[in-house]
Every structure is written in structure tokens, then in C-alpha cells.
Short mmCIF file of C-alpha atoms in Angstrom, two decimals:
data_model
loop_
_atom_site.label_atom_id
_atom_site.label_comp_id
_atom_site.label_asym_id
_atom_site.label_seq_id
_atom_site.Cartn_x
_atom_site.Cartn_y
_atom_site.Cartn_z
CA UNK A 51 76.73 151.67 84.97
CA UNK A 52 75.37 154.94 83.97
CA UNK A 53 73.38 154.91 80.54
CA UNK A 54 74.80 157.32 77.49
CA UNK A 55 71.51 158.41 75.95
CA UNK A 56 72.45 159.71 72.27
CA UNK A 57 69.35 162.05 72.34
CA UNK A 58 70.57 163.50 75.77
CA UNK A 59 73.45 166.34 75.19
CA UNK A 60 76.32 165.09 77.65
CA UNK A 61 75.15 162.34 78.98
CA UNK A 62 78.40 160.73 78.85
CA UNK A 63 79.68 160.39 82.18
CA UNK A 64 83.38 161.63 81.19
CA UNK A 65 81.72 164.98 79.40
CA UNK A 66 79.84 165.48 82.72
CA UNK A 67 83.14 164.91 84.73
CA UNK A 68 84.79 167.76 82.75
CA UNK A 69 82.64 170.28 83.01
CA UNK A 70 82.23 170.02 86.41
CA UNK A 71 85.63 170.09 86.77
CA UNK A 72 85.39 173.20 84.63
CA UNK A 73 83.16 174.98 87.06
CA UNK A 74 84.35 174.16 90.69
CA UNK A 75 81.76 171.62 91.70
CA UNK A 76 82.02 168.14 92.69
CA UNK A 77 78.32 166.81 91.43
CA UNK A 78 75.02 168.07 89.46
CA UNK A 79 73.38 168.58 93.13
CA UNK A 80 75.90 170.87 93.62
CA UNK A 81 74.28 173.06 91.38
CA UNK A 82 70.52 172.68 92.61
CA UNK A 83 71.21 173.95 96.34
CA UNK A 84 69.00 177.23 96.35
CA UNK A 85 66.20 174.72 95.29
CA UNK A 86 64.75 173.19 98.95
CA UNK A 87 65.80 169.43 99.88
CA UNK A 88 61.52 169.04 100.08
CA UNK A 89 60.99 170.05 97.14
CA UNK A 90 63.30 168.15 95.13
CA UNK A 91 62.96 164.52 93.56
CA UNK A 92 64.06 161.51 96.12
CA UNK A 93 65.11 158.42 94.12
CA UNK A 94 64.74 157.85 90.26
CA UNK A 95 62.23 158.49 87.97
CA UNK A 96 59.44 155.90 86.97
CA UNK A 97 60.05 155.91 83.29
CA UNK A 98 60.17 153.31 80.70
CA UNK A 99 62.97 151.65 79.46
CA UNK A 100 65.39 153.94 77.28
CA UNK A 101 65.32 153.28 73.44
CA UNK A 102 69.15 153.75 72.60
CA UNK A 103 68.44 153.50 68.68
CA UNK A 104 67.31 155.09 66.09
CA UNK A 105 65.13 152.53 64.50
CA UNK A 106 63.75 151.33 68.66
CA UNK A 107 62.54 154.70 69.43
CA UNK A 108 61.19 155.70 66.19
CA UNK A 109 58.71 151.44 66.71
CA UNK A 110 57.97 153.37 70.30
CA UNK A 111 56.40 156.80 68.93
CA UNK A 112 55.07 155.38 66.08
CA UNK A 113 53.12 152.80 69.27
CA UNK A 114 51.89 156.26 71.40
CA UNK A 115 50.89 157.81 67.83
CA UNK A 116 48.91 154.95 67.03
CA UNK A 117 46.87 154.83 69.87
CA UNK A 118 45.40 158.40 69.10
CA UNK A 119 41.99 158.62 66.40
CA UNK A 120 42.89 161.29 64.38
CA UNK A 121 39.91 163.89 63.02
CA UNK A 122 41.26 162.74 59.09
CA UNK A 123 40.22 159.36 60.03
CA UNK A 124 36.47 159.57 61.42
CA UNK A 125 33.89 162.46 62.06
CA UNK A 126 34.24 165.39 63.69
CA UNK A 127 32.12 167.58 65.21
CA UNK A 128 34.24 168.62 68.20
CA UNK A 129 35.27 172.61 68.16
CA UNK A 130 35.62 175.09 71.19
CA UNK A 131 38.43 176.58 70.66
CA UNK A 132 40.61 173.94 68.40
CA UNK A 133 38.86 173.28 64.72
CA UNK A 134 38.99 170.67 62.15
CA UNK A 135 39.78 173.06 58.91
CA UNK A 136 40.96 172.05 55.60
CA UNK A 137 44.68 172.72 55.57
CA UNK A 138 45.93 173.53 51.62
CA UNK A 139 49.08 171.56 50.58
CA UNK A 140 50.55 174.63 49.90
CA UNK A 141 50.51 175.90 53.11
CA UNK A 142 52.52 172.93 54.76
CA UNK A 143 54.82 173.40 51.80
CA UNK A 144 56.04 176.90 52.42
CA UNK A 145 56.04 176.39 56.45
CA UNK A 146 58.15 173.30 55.61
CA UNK A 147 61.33 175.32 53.53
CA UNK A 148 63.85 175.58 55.95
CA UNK A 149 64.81 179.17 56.21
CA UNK A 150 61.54 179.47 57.88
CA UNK A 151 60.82 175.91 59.75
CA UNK A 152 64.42 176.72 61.31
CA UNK A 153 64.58 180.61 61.54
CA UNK A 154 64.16 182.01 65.26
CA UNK A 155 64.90 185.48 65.49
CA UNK A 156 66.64 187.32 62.94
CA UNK A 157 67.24 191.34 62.40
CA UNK A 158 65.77 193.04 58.88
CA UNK A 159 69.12 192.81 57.58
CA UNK A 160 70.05 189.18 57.32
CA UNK A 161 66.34 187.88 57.53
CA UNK A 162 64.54 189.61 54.96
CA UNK A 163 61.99 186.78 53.57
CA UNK A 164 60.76 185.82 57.47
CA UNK A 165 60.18 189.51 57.79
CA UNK A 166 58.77 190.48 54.30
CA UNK A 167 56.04 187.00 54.66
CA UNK A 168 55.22 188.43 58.62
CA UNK A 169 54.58 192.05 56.96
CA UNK A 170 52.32 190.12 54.26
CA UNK A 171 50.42 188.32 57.05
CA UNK A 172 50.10 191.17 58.78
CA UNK A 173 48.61 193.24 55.93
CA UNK A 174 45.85 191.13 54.98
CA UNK A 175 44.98 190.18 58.89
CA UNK A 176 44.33 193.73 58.72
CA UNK A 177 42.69 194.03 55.89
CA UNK A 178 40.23 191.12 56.86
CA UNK A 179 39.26 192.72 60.34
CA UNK A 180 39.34 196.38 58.56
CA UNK A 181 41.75 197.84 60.93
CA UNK A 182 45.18 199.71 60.55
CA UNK A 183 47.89 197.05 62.65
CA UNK A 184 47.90 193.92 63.06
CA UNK A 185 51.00 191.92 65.50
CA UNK A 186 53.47 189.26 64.60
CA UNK A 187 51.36 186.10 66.37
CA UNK A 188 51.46 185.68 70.06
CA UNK A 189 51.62 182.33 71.49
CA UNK A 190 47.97 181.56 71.44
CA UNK A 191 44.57 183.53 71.17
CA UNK A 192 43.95 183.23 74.68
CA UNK A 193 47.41 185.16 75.10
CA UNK A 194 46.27 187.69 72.63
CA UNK A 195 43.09 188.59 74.68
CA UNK A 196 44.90 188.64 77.60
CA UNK A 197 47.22 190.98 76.19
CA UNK A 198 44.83 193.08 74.49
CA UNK A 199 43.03 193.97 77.85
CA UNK A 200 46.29 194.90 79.69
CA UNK A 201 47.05 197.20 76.39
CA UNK A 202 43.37 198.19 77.20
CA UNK A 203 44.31 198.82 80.67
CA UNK A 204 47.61 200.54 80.25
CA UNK A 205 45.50 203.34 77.59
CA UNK A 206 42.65 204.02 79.70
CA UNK A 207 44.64 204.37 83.29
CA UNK A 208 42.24 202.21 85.24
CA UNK A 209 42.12 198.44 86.23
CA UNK A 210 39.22 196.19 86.62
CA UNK A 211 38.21 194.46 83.28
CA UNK A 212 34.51 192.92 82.32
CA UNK A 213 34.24 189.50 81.08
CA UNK A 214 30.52 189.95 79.28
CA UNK A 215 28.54 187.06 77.87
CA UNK A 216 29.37 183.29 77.56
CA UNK A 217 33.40 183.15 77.39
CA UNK A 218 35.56 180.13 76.63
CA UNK A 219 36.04 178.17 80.20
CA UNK A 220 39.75 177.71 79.31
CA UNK A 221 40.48 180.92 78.13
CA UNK A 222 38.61 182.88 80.56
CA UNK A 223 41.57 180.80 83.18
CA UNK A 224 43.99 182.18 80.70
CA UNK A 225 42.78 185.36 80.90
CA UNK A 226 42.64 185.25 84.91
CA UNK A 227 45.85 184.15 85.20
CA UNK A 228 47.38 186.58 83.05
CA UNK A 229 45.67 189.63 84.32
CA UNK A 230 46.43 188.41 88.07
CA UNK A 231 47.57 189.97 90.28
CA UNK A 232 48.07 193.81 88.34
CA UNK A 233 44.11 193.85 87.33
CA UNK A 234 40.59 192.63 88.45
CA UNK A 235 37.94 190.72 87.04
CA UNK A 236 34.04 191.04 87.02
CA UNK A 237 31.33 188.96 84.85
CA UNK A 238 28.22 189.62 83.36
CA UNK A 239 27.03 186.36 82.14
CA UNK A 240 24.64 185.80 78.81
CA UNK A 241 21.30 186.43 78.80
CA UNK A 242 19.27 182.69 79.48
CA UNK A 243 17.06 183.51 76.41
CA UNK A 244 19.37 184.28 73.87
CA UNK A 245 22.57 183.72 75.00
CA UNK A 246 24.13 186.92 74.06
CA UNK A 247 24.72 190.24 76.36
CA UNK A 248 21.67 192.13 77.66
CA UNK A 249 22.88 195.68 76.92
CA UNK A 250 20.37 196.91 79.58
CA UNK A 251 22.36 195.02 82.55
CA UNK A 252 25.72 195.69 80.79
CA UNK A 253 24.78 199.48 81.40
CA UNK A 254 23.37 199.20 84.63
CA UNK A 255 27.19 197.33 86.14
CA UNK A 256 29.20 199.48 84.39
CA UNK A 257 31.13 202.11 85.97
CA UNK A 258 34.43 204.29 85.59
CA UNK A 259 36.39 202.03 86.97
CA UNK A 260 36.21 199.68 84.41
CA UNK A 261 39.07 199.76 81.26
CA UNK A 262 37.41 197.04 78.85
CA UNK A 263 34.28 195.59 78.36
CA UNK A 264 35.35 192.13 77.06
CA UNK A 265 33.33 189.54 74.91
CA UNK A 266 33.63 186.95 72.04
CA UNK A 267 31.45 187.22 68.71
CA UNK A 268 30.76 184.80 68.51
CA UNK A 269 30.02 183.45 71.77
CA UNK A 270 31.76 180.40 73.31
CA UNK A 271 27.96 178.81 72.89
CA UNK A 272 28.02 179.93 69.18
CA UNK A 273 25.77 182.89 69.27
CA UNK A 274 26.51 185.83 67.10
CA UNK A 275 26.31 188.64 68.67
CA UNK A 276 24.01 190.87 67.26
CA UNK A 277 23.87 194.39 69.49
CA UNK A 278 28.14 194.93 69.23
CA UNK A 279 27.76 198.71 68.41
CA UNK A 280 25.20 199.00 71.08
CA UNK A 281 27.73 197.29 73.75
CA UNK A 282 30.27 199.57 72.46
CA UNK A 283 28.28 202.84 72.63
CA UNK A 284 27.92 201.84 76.25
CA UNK A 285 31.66 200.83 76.78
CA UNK A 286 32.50 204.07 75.42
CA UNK A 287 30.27 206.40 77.17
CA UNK A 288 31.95 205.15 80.52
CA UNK A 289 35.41 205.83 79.28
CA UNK A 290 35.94 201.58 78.67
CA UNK A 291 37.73 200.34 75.59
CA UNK A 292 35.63 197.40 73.79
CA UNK A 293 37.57 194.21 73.22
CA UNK A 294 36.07 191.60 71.06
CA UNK A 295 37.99 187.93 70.65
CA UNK A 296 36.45 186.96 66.96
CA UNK A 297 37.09 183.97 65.19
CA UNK A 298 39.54 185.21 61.86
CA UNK A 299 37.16 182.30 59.59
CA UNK A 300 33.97 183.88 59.88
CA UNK A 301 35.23 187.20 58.94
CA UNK A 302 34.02 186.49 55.30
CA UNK A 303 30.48 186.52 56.15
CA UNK A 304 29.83 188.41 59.52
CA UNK A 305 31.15 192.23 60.13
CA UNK A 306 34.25 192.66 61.62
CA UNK A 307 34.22 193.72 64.93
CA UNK A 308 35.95 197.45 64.14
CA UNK A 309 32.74 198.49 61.94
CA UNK A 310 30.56 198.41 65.43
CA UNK A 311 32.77 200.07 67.72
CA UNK A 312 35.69 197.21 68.87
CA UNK A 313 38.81 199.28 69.72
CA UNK A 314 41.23 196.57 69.47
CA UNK A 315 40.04 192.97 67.85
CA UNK A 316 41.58 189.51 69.22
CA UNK A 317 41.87 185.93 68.58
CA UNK A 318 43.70 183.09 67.07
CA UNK A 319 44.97 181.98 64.08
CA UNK A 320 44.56 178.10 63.96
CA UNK A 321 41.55 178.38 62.07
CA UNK A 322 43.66 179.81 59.04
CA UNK A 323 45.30 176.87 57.34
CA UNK A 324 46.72 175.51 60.76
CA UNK A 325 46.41 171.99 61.99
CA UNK A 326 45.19 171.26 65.10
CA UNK A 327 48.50 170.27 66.67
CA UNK A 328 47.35 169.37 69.98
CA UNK A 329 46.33 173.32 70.85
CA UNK A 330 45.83 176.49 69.03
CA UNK A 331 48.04 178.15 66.05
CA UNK A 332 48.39 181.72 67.25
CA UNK A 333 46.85 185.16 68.80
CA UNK A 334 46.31 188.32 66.69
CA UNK A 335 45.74 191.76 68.74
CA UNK A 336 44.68 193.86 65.57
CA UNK A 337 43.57 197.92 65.95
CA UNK A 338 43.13 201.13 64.51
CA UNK A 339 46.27 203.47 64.15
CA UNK A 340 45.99 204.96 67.21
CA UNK A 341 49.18 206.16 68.80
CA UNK A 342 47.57 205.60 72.71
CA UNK A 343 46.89 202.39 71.65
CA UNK A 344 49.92 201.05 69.25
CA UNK A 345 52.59 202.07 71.77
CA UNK A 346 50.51 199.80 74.31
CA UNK A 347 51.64 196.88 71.69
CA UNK A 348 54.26 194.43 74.01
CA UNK A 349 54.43 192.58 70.18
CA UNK A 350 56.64 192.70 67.49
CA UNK A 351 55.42 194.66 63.85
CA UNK A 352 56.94 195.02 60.76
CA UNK A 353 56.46 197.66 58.81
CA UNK A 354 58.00 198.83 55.68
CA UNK A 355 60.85 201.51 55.42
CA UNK A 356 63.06 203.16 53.02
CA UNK A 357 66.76 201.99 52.78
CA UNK A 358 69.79 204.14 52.43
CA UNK A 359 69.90 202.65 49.11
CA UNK A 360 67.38 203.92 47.69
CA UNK A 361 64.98 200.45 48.57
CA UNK A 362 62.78 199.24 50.32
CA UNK A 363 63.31 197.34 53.53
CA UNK A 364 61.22 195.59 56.38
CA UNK A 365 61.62 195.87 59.77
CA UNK A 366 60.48 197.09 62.96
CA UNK A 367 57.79 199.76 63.97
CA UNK A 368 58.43 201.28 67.70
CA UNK A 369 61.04 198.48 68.68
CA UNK A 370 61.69 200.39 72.49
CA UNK A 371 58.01 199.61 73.40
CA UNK A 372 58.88 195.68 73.60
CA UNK A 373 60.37 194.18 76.27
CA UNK A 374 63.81 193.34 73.52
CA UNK A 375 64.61 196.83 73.85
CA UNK A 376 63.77 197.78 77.70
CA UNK A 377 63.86 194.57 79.54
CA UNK A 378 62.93 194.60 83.10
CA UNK A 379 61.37 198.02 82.38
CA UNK A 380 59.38 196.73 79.92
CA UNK A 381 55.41 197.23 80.65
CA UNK A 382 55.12 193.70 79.43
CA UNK A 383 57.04 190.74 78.76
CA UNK A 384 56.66 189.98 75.00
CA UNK A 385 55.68 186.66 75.33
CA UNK A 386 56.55 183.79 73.03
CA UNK A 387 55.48 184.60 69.18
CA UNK A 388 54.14 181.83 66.78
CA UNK A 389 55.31 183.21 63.98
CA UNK A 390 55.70 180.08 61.92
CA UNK A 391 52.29 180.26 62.00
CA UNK A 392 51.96 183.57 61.22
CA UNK A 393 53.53 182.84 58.02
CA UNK A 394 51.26 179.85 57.55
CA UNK A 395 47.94 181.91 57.34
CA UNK A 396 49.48 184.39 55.20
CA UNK A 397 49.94 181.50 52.81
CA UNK A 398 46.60 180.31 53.68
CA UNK A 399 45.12 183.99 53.54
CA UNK A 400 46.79 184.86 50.25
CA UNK A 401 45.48 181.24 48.47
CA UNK A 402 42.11 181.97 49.58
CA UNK A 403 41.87 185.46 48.82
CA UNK A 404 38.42 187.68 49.35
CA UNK A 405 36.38 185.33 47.29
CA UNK A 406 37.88 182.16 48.97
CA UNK A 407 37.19 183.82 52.54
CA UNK A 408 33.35 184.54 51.46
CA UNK A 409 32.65 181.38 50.17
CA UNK A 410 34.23 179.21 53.34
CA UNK A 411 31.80 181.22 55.47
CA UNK A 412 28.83 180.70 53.36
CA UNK A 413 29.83 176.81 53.20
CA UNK A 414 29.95 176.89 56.90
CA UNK A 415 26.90 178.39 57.58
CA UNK A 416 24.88 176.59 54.98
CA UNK A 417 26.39 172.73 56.64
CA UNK A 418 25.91 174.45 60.27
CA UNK A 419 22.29 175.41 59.56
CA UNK A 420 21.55 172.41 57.33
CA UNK A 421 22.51 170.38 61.03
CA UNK A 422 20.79 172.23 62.76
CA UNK A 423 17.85 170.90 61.18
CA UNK A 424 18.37 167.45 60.96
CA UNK A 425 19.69 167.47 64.51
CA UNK A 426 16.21 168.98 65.28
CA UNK A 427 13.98 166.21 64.11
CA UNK A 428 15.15 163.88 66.47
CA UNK A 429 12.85 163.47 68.92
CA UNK A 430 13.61 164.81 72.12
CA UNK A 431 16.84 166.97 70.70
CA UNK A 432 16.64 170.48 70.28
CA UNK A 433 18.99 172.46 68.49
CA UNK A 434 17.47 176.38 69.34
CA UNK A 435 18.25 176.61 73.06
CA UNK A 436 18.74 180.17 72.72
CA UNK A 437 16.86 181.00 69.12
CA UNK A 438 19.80 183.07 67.68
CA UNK A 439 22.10 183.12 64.82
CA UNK A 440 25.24 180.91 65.01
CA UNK A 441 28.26 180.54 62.39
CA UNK A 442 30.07 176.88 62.86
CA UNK A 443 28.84 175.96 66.44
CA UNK A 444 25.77 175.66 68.25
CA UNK A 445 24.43 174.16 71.70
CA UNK A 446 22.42 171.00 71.14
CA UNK A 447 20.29 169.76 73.84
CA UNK A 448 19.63 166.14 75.02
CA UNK A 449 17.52 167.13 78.44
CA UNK A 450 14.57 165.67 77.18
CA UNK A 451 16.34 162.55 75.87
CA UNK A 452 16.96 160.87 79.33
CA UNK A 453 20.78 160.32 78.62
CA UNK A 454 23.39 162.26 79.47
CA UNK A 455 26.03 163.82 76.78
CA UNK A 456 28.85 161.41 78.41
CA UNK A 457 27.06 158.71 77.65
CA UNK A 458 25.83 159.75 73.89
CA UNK A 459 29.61 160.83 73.46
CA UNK A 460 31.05 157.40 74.13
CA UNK A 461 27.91 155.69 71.50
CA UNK A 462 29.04 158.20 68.74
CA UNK A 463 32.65 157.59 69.11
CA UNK A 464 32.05 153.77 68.95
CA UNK A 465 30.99 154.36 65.45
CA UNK A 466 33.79 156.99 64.32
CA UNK A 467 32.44 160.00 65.00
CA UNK A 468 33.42 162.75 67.45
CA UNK A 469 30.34 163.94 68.72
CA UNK A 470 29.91 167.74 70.88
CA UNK A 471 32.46 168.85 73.46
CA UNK A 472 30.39 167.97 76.77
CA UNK A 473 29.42 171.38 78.30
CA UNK A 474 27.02 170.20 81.23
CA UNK A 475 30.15 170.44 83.77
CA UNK A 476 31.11 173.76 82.96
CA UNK A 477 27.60 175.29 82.14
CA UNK A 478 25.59 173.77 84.66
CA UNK A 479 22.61 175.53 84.36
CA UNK A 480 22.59 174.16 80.54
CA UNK A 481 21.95 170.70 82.03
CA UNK A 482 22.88 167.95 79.47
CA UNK A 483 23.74 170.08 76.98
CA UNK A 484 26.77 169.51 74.17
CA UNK A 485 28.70 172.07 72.01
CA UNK A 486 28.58 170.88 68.56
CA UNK A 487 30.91 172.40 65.37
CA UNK A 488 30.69 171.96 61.79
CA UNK A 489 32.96 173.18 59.93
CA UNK A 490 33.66 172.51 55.74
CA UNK A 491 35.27 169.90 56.29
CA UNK A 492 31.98 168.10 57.31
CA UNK A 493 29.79 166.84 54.27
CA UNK A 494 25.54 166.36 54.17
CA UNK A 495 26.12 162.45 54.41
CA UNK A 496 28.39 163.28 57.57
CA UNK A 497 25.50 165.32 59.28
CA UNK A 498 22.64 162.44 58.02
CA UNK A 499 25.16 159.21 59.76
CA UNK A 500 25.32 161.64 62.81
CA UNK A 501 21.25 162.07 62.60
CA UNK A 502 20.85 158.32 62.57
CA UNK A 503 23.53 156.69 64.96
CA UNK A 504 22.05 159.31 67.28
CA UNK A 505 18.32 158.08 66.67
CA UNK A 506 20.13 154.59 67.65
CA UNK A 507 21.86 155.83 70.58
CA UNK A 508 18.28 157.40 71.76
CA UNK A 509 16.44 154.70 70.55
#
């Protein structure tokens, strides 16, 4: 007898009989004939047996759930790319109310507080990276880079992109994927010694066929990049735009990247009063206001706009440059936006204000360099592979400590803390190398149990 699955819609066997009836077909596999016989499922599905209450499939989540070790519950020093960040109350509490939790899409006149917080957000993203615009949030910061160098391609008329420097492994697929097949992609890796760009080579690749010299300050290894108006000089004297992915959190402390030459600025959200969630919070594309460049936008932005009334309203800036208004003309699909989360580190951006921005930043740097040291005095770790300035991550090396990061990884997490994302696999000239982040929400006693379960581990 066929199951009824109360969290299925119409699974009810007489519901599915009249709507088939409905439509002229005789079964569900009627409707799935333009999909090939090969390629479609034989037999059922291997899955577990169906909880049919409320109460039975609430004891099976809470099972799955319990088998993960949240960050809130040990040490954390894992980063690249997702980052353990105090989340205020207040920001859950606002992204909570319904009328944004539920709200999808709405127009400026019957969705006037999800438009008005968005417009907030916006404003002081932009005034944090010093530019003019700033986009309702993409999916994801990888999307927002991608995004950023097809805008970058679209303005300059030409279509091979540089990836300069060491770039996120998982975003650089992103970014691959997303260019492919419309654009090309060439590399300049980091310099061995310092693990930022070497200007010098950057010069001697580039040509005029390039439309954006790409690279992340800081670097996926945690270098700040130090020579930015330098790589943009260069970028510009070819014709290139310069695209810099930056992370939003260290933008109290370190120069954003339109004060040295960035024409558009990228990156994600998450570390703005977002949890981790599995993944990121949400991209930013952020720019000057540049009519080449703003029409290149495939995102939503609000702006503000006088009412027939005599008022003030919010809505949208250049709406038949997304792909709402032109569809399958569009020059590029919109994408999904994350704008939950766009009103989540407005909250987070308005609670913390200027001050609150500086002193996270200073925090950071002060636990990331106070690691550093510690981490250094361990015999046979070394914690200045490249020698250069880092904000919240840094490469720490075990070659000398005749065990590989695997191996140390599994000893740390024995004792509750998450130790460095592994990078030896995907840096291979690194060797056994790990990608360690500290963040505020790691304390001195943290960094001094790390220092000496990792003297035990090395013994």
C-alpha cells in the first residue's frame, strides 16, 4: 500500500489520481518521457524508514544534529572562507520577525521595511569599502566575484580574466565555472617568498587582452597585500579593470581596496553577524558611481526616490538592466539574492558602528599575532612561511615536525579543538602546511591549550 507522507504535498494516492486525471495522463512517468530511460532511476530509493509523526521525525533530526561538534562547543581555529564570528542577539532577533524571515520578493509599494533595511545595508557596505553602490547580496561571495569579473568583462569589451596571487581553491572552481564557457582564465601564482603578487611578473604577462586583474587582500594564505595601488597602476595602464575579493571584517583596520585603485570591490557577508550555516552568508559587488560600470550590475539596488506625495520612497535604481525586466535578453541571469542576510549585517553593521568595526579588527589582529608567537616557540613549527603581515589567518608549518597536518588534525580534535584547514593537498608545494584562523571569538587561554596539546601531539 502506498505510504501518505504528511510532509510530502499530494502524496495521497486519490489527490495524485485526480490530477492526473486533470491533465490527460495515465501515470507520473508519463510526465518524465523527454528525460532518457538510462538516465532515469530503476527501482526504489535506498532511504530510511519514513517518520510519519511529528514528535518521530523531530527524535530523528535531533539524532543527525547530534552527531555534529559545533564551533560554540570546543575550539576553533578553522577559517578559509567560513568564520567563527560572534553573532549579536540582536541580529538573530530582527532576521527572526516574520515580515522579513518570510518575505520573498515584494515591489516598493507593499514592501517598504524589506526595502528601506536593504537600502540601509547597502549604505553603510558602502560607506565601509568607501565606494558609491553597493548590491542587494548575491548568493555567496564566490558568486559576487564571479559576477564582478563578467561586469568587468562586459565594461572593458575583452575576455580573458587574471586570477593573481594565492586564491581560495573553492572559489577559484566557482569562479571557473561561472566564467565558462563566455570568458578565459590565466594565473599568476604568489610569489614563494612572500606570498603576495610580484608586480614585476604581473607586468611582464599582462596584455590587452586581458579585462581584470583579479586577487584577494587578503590572500587565501592570509597575506595582506601590501603593493594594491601598484597592481592597479599596472591593471590600468593595459586597459584591465582591478577586482579585489576583501574580507568586509577587516575593513576597520586595513584600507579598503577603492583607496589603491580597485574598480569594483567583492566578497561575502558571513563574516558580518552571520552564522556559519553550513556555507557562506552572502556576496557584495560594491563600486564607484560609474555609469559603464553600474549598468554592468545583473543585481538588484535600492535607492531612494521622491513620491508623488510629496515623500520619500525606496525602490529600484536601473530595474531594465536585470534579468526581471529583460529575461532571456538579459546579459546575466540575476542569480539567487541572500537578502535575509543582507538585512542581517545591516543590523550587525549598524550595532557595531565605526568604533565597533575598528576595535574587532584590532582584537583580531592583536589574538592573530599574539598566536603567532606562541605557535612559534614550538619547536619545529614555524609560523612566518612567507614573513608578511596577516589579519585573522596565517599558514603554520609542521615540515620540520615529522607529522603530517592529518594526523595533528585528528590529535587536536580529540581534545576539542578544531585545529587548521589542511592545505598540503591543495598547495602542494607548501608541503605539510595548515591554514590556521583566529578570530575574537578565540581567547589567550584558547591559543596557550592549543600551544600545549600541540607540544603533546609533537612530543
Amino acid at each position: 500500500m502506498k505510504k501518505v507522507y504528511p510532509y510530502i504535498p499530494n502524496s495521497a494516492p486519490e489527490a495524485q489520481k485526480e490530477m492526473l486525471e486533470y491533465i490527460g495522463v495515465q501515470s507520473i512517468d508519463d510526465l518524465l518521457v523527454d528525460i532518457p530511460k538510462e538516465l532515469r532511476i530503476r527501482g526504489g530509493l535506498k532511504l530510511p524508514r519514513p517518520c510519519l509523526s511529528e514528535a518521530e521525525l523531530r527524535r530523528h533530526m535531533d539524532g543527525i544534529i547530534d552527531k555534529n561538534i559545533p564551533a560554540g562547543r570546543s575550539i576553533s581555529f578553522l577559517g578559509a572562507g567560513c568564520y567563527n564570528h560572534q553573532v549579536p542577539a540582536v541580529v538573530d532577533e530582527v532576521v527572526s520577525s516574520a515580515e522579513f524571515l518570510t518575505a520573498y520578493a515584494g515591489e516598493p509599494y507593499e514592501d517598504h521595511g524589506r526595502f528601506q533595511a536593504l537600502f540601509e545595508y547597502q549604505s553603510m557596505m558602502a560607506e565601509l569599502l568607501d565606494v558609491d553602490v553597493c548590491n542587494v547580496p548575491t548568493y555567496d561571495g564566490a558568486q559576487a566575484a564571479a559576477t564582478s569579473l563578467r561586469m568587468a568583462s562586459r565594461v572593458s569589451g575583452r575576455n580573458v580574466i587574471l586570477l593573481a596571487g594565492a586564491i581560495d581553491p573553492d572559489r577559484r572552481a566557482v569562479i571557473e565555472t561561472y566564467l565558462d564557457p563566455v570568458l578565459s582564465v590565466e594565473y599568476l601564482g604568489y610569489d614563494e617568498k612572500t606570498g603576495l603578487v610580484n608586480p614585476a611578473e604581473l607586468k611582464e604577462i599582462l596584455n590587452d587582452k586581458v579585462a581584470a586583474v583579479y586577487v584577494e587582500n587578503p590572500s587565501f594564505l592570509g597575506s595582506i597585500e601590501e603593493r594594491g595601488a601598484s597592481i592597479a597602476q599596472i591593471a590600468h595602464d593595459e586597459g584591465a579593470l582591478f577586482v579585489v575579493y576583501v574580507d568586509p571584517s577587516s575593513l576597520g583596520v586595513l584600507t579598503p581596496p577603492s583607496r589603491y585603485g580597485a574598480d569594483i570591490s567583492c566578497g561575502d557577508i558571513q563574516s558580518l553577524g552571520i552564522h556559519m550555516n553550513y556555507g557562506t552568508g552572502g556576496g557584495f559587488i560594491a563600486t564607484k558611481d560609474d555609469p559603464r560600470i553600474v549598468e554592468e550590475y545583473p543585481s538588484r539596488l535600492f535607492s531612494l526616490a521622491p513620491t508623488s506625495g510629496g515623500e520619500w520612497g525606496f525602490g529600484d535604481v536601473l530595474w531594465e538592466r536585470t534579468s526581471f525586466a529583460n529575461r532571456e535578453t538579459a546579459k546575466e541571469f540575476v542569480g539567487t539574492h541572500s537578502a535575509l542576510w543582507g538585512i542581517g549585517a545591516g543590523v550587525y553593521l549598524a550595532t557595531m558602528g565605526p568604533r565597533g568595526m575598528e576595535d574587532l579588527g584590532r582584537g583580531i589582529m592583536q589574538r592573530s599575532l599574539y598566536a603567532k608567537k606562541r605557535l612559534s616557540e614550538i619547536p619545529g613549527v614555524s609560523t612566518d612561511r612567507f614573513g608578511s603581515v596577516s589579519f585573522k589567518e596565517f599558514v603554520v608549518d609542521f615540515n620540520h615536525t615529522g607529522k603530517c597536518v592529518k594526523d595533528i588534525n585528528e590529535y587536536l580534535l580529540g581534545k576539542g579543538i578544531f585545529g587548521g584547514k589542511d592545505i598540503s593537498s591543495d598547495f602542494k608545494e607548501l608541503g605539510q602546511c595548515a591554514l590556521f584562523c583566529v578570530t575574537e571569538m578565540i581567547s589567550a587561554e584558547d591559543i596557550d591549550f592549543l600551544v600545549e596539546t600541540l607540544r603533546d601531539c609533537l612530543g
